[in-house]
Amino acid sequence: MRDIFARAMKETTKTSIFLAIAVLLTVLAIVLRPRAVELKSEEMVGKPLFPKFVDPLAVKGLEIVRAATLEGVQRFRITEQNGVWTIPSHEGYPADAKDRMPKIADALVNLTVLGIAESPSQAKDTTADHILYGVIDPTSDQLALGEGIGIRVNITAANDEPLVDMIIGKPVAASQNKAVADDAAFDRAEKSPQRYVRLVGEQAVYIVAIEADRFSTKFEDWIEKNLLDINTLDIRDIFVDEYTLEVEERMYQGRPTIRLIPDFLGDITLSYDGNATGKDKWRLERLMGFRGKDYQYIQQQMKPDEELNDETLDAAVLALNDLRIVDVAKKPEKIATALRGGDPLETLETDLTMVECGFNVVRMKDPKDNLREKTSILSKDGDFRITMKDGIRYILRFGDRASLSTGEDGDETTDGADVGFNRFLFISTEFDTGLIPKPEPEPLDTVPVAGTEKPVVKQTDSQTDADNADVDNAGVENKEVSGDDSPSSVVEKYTDEDVEAAQKRNAEIEKRNRRALDAYNTAIENGHKRSATLNARFAPWYYVIPENVYKKIRLTRLNVFRSKTTGDDGAGNTGIGNDSAGYDRAEDAHEPANDSDRRLPDLPLMNEDGFIPRLSSFSQGPLKSDEPGSTNEEENTSEPEVKDSAPETPAEESEVEESEVEEVNAEEATKEEKAESGGEGAKTESMPEE
């Protein structure tokens, strides 16, 4: 019994010791635990808001969250990997954060608390104060949008280690600054805007000097402004390829297909001199169009009462210098790889994303090149080409409409800059070696052989007259001078010094020739490299530009020309989306044929690989002359050739054969008629036989 009691006492003693240790540890934890900053504490004034954030170079990521009326919240995030900043929220598009991020990080490292916001409510629940100062977390789902919601800024280091996590609120009035901060703190922030801020997870609201505009969620604010990277003074000429492309979806052989209906209107070539002023900057080099139903490609002229619209052209150049994009869409890797590597267009295939954005790779008979078959990228609203003095040519292809523009807060903008639909833009470049003049080598002098006679220099007429005058003025004694003593009888020979001088001259000429050729080769090499660099940059992306920018750079003959008397352009508007009917410049005006005459063949929307096969050529040629009594139904009796499609039925084959025989017979009949008439046509046809 006594042993049992002793053992019980030992257990009680152990338990008491353990309890005492636990109490001691609890007290130490309470004493040593971090103390929360009280709302009205003045201890933070004059101290860094982020004491642990000391190295601006440690920043690897930034996320900005703003409230948006229509979209809930807008999140914008950029990250840095291997020294390259990208925008994950826009499919990894490169961000222009090389200079911007260090400035933001440096400002936050040195961000000092200037004061503590008062609590008018004096309540334990600080929600009302947070609404008042605009520091409600935009990611919170407890409040409706617009109730004092701020801008949340989250900055992380490697491995997503948090460096900054705060909410930027409303601006602070000057009177409030003076009331809550000392004179020195107020003077330090005098030149900077002041805002209420709150650290995420804390209740205190601080006053700091910070530029909230730096934390924009607009895509365009975080990318390079000069997309094309051009100097307008270096523009050589501008080429406007004016055409439109309609896409019609329909069923063909039981599969969804599209029919492409191009309408080629012509092209305009304008030379540009950026150093000139006024109307002298621009000159019309060539105006081409189509005449008649047979689609003759002819040169045209401005109307007598017209002139170049230099205001429209100058506005286009300014828009190109600061080409503004508001969004991007990524191209499939197959397309980007082909464009990046400079592969021929024949290797490209139309992808579904291209069709959706308004672009198509087609194999067609070019109406501008005697119907020669070629592969081209056709756009919904034509092409625009800018050639630089160094031979680089930018090709801008205008696609379909994109989504409606919205502002940073989610509302449709009303400042006129972003109103309306956006447009897809396809950009590529090429290098024209023909624009780099190849130097003509300077010819070398003939090196004489020492001891050989120098050629006799024939006297000119003036020298002969002078000599005759001297003879007339001389006395009779001059006639007695022996011919052997005259200067003409002296024979001069080349010396070693003459040979050495000629060799030196040739050495200098060869040096100049080498320098000129090296400069030419360097210019060619640099041109190819620059074009490849630009294509590598443009290849992965479909760009999206605002409608107002599109209208500035979308030149047509309806806005390039204007009346000399009234100053109005060809159609009284920008000409965007208008047909050229009524504005033709040829005597025999272009009359568009029916759609079946100018169509491109149908093609399946998708194949097994998710790609649209390349289009074959025009089945009937572009804009063939209308036959009397022909109808669309008759034209459509034979379907155009489609790659990878089902074979034609015997009935279809017979119809095709019959049509081909009829065309051949018609051609033979025409030849016979010309031969019988003995006209020029007969001579032309007989020349190959001779």
GROMACS .gro file of C-alpha atoms in nm, residues 38-236:
model
  199
   38GLU     CA    1  -0.341   4.914  -3.391
   39LEU     CA    2  -0.557   5.135  -3.618
   40LYS     CA    3  -0.448   5.463  -3.456
   41SER     CA    4  -0.088   5.366  -3.377
   42GLU     CA    5   0.163   5.638  -3.471
   43GLU     CA    6   0.457   5.398  -3.461
   44MET     CA    7   0.445   5.331  -3.838
   45VAL     CA    8   0.464   5.698  -3.937
   46GLY     CA    9   0.797   5.771  -4.104
   47LYS     CA   10   0.884   5.402  -4.140
   48PRO     CA   11   0.882   5.177  -4.452
   49LEU     CA   12   0.547   5.018  -4.524
   50PHE     CA   13   0.725   4.701  -4.640
   51PRO     CA   14   1.033   4.660  -4.419
   52LYS     CA   15   1.115   4.313  -4.558
   53PHE     CA   16   1.109   4.432  -4.920
   54VAL     CA   17   1.461   4.569  -4.970
   55ASP     CA   18   1.578   4.438  -5.309
   56PRO     CA   19   1.394   4.567  -5.621
   57LEU     CA   20   1.570   4.306  -5.835
   58ALA     CA   21   1.400   4.028  -5.640
   59VAL     CA   22   1.067   4.098  -5.811
   60LYS     CA   23   0.959   3.813  -6.041
   61GLY     CA   24   0.585   3.868  -6.066
   62LEU     CA   25   0.317   4.137  -6.045
   63GLU     CA   26  -0.060   4.093  -6.031
   64ILE     CA   27  -0.306   4.384  -6.038
   65VAL     CA   28  -0.675   4.335  -5.964
   66ARG     CA   29  -0.933   4.606  -6.029
   67ALA     CA   30  -1.309   4.613  -5.999
   68ALA     CA   31  -1.500   4.613  -6.327
   69THR     CA   32  -1.866   4.697  -6.368
   70LEU     CA   33  -1.934   4.444  -6.643
   71GLU     CA   34  -1.674   4.174  -6.588
   72GLY     CA   35  -1.666   4.141  -6.208
   73VAL     CA   36  -1.293   4.203  -6.167
   74GLN     CA   37  -1.007   4.256  -6.408
   75ARG     CA   38  -0.687   4.068  -6.338
   76PHE     CA   39  -0.362   4.160  -6.504
   77ARG     CA   40  -0.046   3.962  -6.438
   78ILE     CA   41   0.309   3.976  -6.568
   79THR     CA   42   0.593   3.742  -6.481
   80GLU     CA   43   0.967   3.733  -6.541
   81GLN     CA   44   1.163   3.428  -6.648
   82ASN     CA   45   1.525   3.435  -6.758
   83GLY     CA   46   1.516   3.812  -6.784
   84VAL     CA   47   1.209   3.822  -7.011
   85TRP     CA   48   0.879   3.971  -6.890
   86THR     CA   49   0.562   3.821  -7.036
   87ILE     CA   50   0.187   3.862  -6.985
   88PRO     CA   51   0.027   3.525  -6.897
   89SER     CA   52  -0.321   3.678  -6.908
   90HIS     CA   53  -0.262   3.746  -7.281
   91GLU     CA   54  -0.114   3.412  -7.384
   92GLY     CA   55   0.240   3.504  -7.284
   93TYR     CA   56   0.276   3.815  -7.500
   94PRO     CA   57   0.606   4.000  -7.431
   95ALA     CA   58   0.567   4.286  -7.184
   96ASP     CA   59   0.756   4.613  -7.208
   97ALA     CA   60   0.846   4.600  -6.839
   98LYS     CA   61   1.222   4.634  -6.861
   99ASP     CA   62   1.211   4.995  -6.744
  100ARG     CA   63   0.868   5.010  -6.584
  101MET     CA   64   0.903   4.727  -6.331
  102PRO     CA   65   1.227   4.854  -6.171
  103LYS     CA   66   1.063   5.194  -6.120
  104ILE     CA   67   0.759   5.036  -5.955
  105ALA     CA   68   0.973   4.809  -5.737
  106ASP     CA   69   1.204   5.092  -5.633
  107ALA     CA   70   0.906   5.311  -5.540
  108LEU     CA   71   0.759   5.037  -5.320
  109VAL     CA   72   1.092   4.958  -5.152
  110ASN     CA   73   1.114   5.321  -5.041
  111LEU     CA   74   0.742   5.363  -4.970
  112THR     CA   75   0.713   5.544  -4.636
  113VAL     CA   76   0.407   5.577  -4.416
  114LEU     CA   77   0.308   5.944  -4.398
  115GLY     CA   78   0.017   5.908  -4.161
  116ILE     CA   79  -0.264   5.694  -4.022
  117ALA     CA   80  -0.623   5.744  -4.133
  118GLU     CA   81  -0.870   5.840  -3.865
  119SER     CA   82  -1.167   5.615  -3.789
  120PRO     CA   83  -1.483   5.828  -3.802
  121SER     CA   84  -1.700   5.534  -3.700
  122GLN     CA   85  -1.490   5.443  -3.392
  123ALA     CA   86  -1.635   5.092  -3.426
  124LYS     CA   87  -1.469   4.755  -3.392
  125ASP     CA   88  -1.602   4.664  -3.734
  126THR     CA   89  -1.382   4.868  -3.969
  127THR     CA   90  -1.577   4.785  -4.286
  128ALA     CA   91  -1.741   5.127  -4.294
  129ASP     CA   92  -1.401   5.296  -4.267
  130HIS     CA   93  -1.258   5.076  -4.541
  131ILE     CA   94  -1.547   5.169  -4.770
  132LEU     CA   95  -1.494   5.536  -4.687
  133TYR     CA   96  -1.125   5.522  -4.780
  134GLY     CA   97  -1.177   5.291  -5.080
  135VAL     CA   98  -0.959   5.006  -4.955
  136ILE     CA   99  -1.204   4.717  -4.987
  137ASP     CA  100  -1.037   4.410  -5.140
  138PRO     CA  101  -1.161   4.374  -5.502
  139THR     CA  102  -1.136   3.996  -5.470
  140SER     CA  103  -1.387   3.998  -5.183
  141ASP     CA  104  -1.730   3.858  -5.268
  142GLN     CA  105  -1.903   4.005  -4.965
  143LEU     CA  106  -1.984   4.345  -5.113
  144ALA     CA  107  -2.140   4.466  -5.433
  145LEU     CA  108  -1.918   4.625  -5.695
  146GLY     CA  109  -1.852   4.995  -5.654
  147GLU     CA  110  -1.868   5.011  -5.274
  148GLY     CA  111  -1.527   5.159  -5.193
  149ILE     CA  112  -1.333   4.892  -5.378
  150GLY     CA  113  -0.964   4.961  -5.430
  151ILE     CA  114  -0.680   4.828  -5.645
  152ARG     CA  115  -0.508   4.519  -5.513
  153VAL     CA  116  -0.136   4.497  -5.592
  154ASN     CA  117   0.050   4.173  -5.528
  155ILE     CA  118   0.424   4.148  -5.594
  156THR     CA  119   0.610   3.821  -5.557
  157ALA     CA  120   0.968   3.699  -5.566
  158ALA     CA  121   1.090   3.363  -5.690
  159ASN     CA  122   0.868   3.067  -5.601
  160ASP     CA  123   0.577   3.309  -5.550
  161GLU     CA  124   0.722   3.438  -5.223
  162PRO     CA  125   0.510   3.745  -5.128
  163LEU     CA  126   0.688   4.079  -5.115
  164VAL     CA  127   0.396   4.324  -5.139
  165ASP     CA  128   0.024   4.266  -5.096
  166MET     CA  129  -0.174   4.586  -5.051
  167ILE     CA  130  -0.492   4.763  -5.156
  168ILE     CA  131  -0.465   5.115  -5.298
  169GLY     CA  132  -0.765   5.332  -5.214
  170LYS     CA  133  -0.891   5.681  -5.275
  171PRO     CA  134  -0.673   5.993  -5.303
  172VAL     CA  135  -0.621   6.198  -4.988
  173ALA     CA  136  -0.727   6.562  -4.964
  174ALA     CA  137  -0.455   6.812  -4.869
  175SER     CA  138  -0.637   6.917  -4.553
  176GLN     CA  139  -0.649   6.557  -4.434
  177ASN     CA  140  -0.278   6.514  -4.504
  178LYS     CA  141  -0.195   6.806  -4.277
  179ALA     CA  142  -0.415   6.675  -3.999
  180VAL     CA  143  -0.267   6.325  -3.981
  181ALA     CA  144   0.099   6.373  -4.072
  182ASP     CA  145   0.372   6.595  -3.939
  183ASP     CA  146   0.515   6.886  -4.136
  184ALA     CA  147   0.825   6.698  -4.249
  185ALA     CA  148   0.623   6.405  -4.379
  186PHE     CA  149   0.386   6.640  -4.559
  187ASP     CA  150   0.677   6.821  -4.725
  188ARG     CA  151   0.827   6.492  -4.845
  189ALA     CA  152   0.501   6.399  -5.017
  190GLU     CA  153   0.422   6.745  -5.148
  191LYS     CA  154   0.521   6.660  -5.506
  192SER     CA  155   0.360   6.315  -5.511
  193PRO     CA  156  -0.006   6.213  -5.510
  194GLN     CA  157  -0.114   6.064  -5.181
  195ARG     CA  158  -0.347   5.767  -5.136
  196TYR     CA  159  -0.504   5.562  -4.863
  197VAL     CA  160  -0.364   5.209  -4.860
  198ARG     CA  161  -0.424   4.898  -4.654
  199LEU     CA  162  -0.218   4.585  -4.620
  200VAL     CA  163  -0.417   4.272  -4.702
  201GLY     CA  164  -0.520   4.102  -4.378
  202GLU     CA  165  -0.478   4.415  -4.163
  203GLN     CA  166  -0.731   4.672  -4.046
  204ALA     CA  167  -0.515   4.985  -4.031
  205VAL     CA  168  -0.540   5.235  -4.316
  206TYR     CA  169  -0.222   5.423  -4.397
  207ILE     CA  170  -0.145   5.732  -4.600
  208VAL     CA  171   0.141   5.702  -4.850
  209ALA     CA  172   0.267   5.886  -5.159
  210ILE     CA  173   0.210   5.652  -5.452
  211GLU     CA  174   0.111   5.692  -5.818
  212ALA     CA  175  -0.186   5.465  -5.866
  213ASP     CA  176  -0.180   5.518  -6.243
  214ARG     CA  177   0.127   5.297  -6.263
  215PHE     CA  178  -0.087   4.997  -6.173
  216SER     CA  179  -0.293   4.982  -6.490
  217THR     CA  180  -0.473   4.669  -6.605
  218LYS     CA  181  -0.482   4.789  -6.967
  219PHE     CA  182  -0.290   4.556  -7.195
  220GLU     CA  183  -0.175   4.844  -7.415
  221ASP     CA  184  -0.007   5.017  -7.118
  222TRP     CA  185   0.231   4.724  -7.066
  223ILE     CA  186   0.353   4.659  -7.420
  224GLU     CA  187   0.591   4.834  -7.655
  225LYS     CA  188   0.426   5.138  -7.806
  226ASN     CA  189   0.604   5.140  -8.143
  227LEU     CA  190   0.492   4.800  -8.266
  228LEU     CA  191   0.642   4.834  -8.614
  229ASP     CA  192   0.960   4.999  -8.485
  230ILE     CA  193   0.982   5.243  -8.775
  231ASN     CA  194   1.100   5.598  -8.825
  232THR     CA  195   0.854   5.776  -9.051
  233LEU     CA  196   1.137   5.979  -9.205
  234ASP     CA  197   1.272   5.653  -9.347
  235ILE     CA  198   0.951   5.563  -9.534
  236ARG     CA  199   1.017   5.531  -9.907
   0.00000   0.00000   0.00000
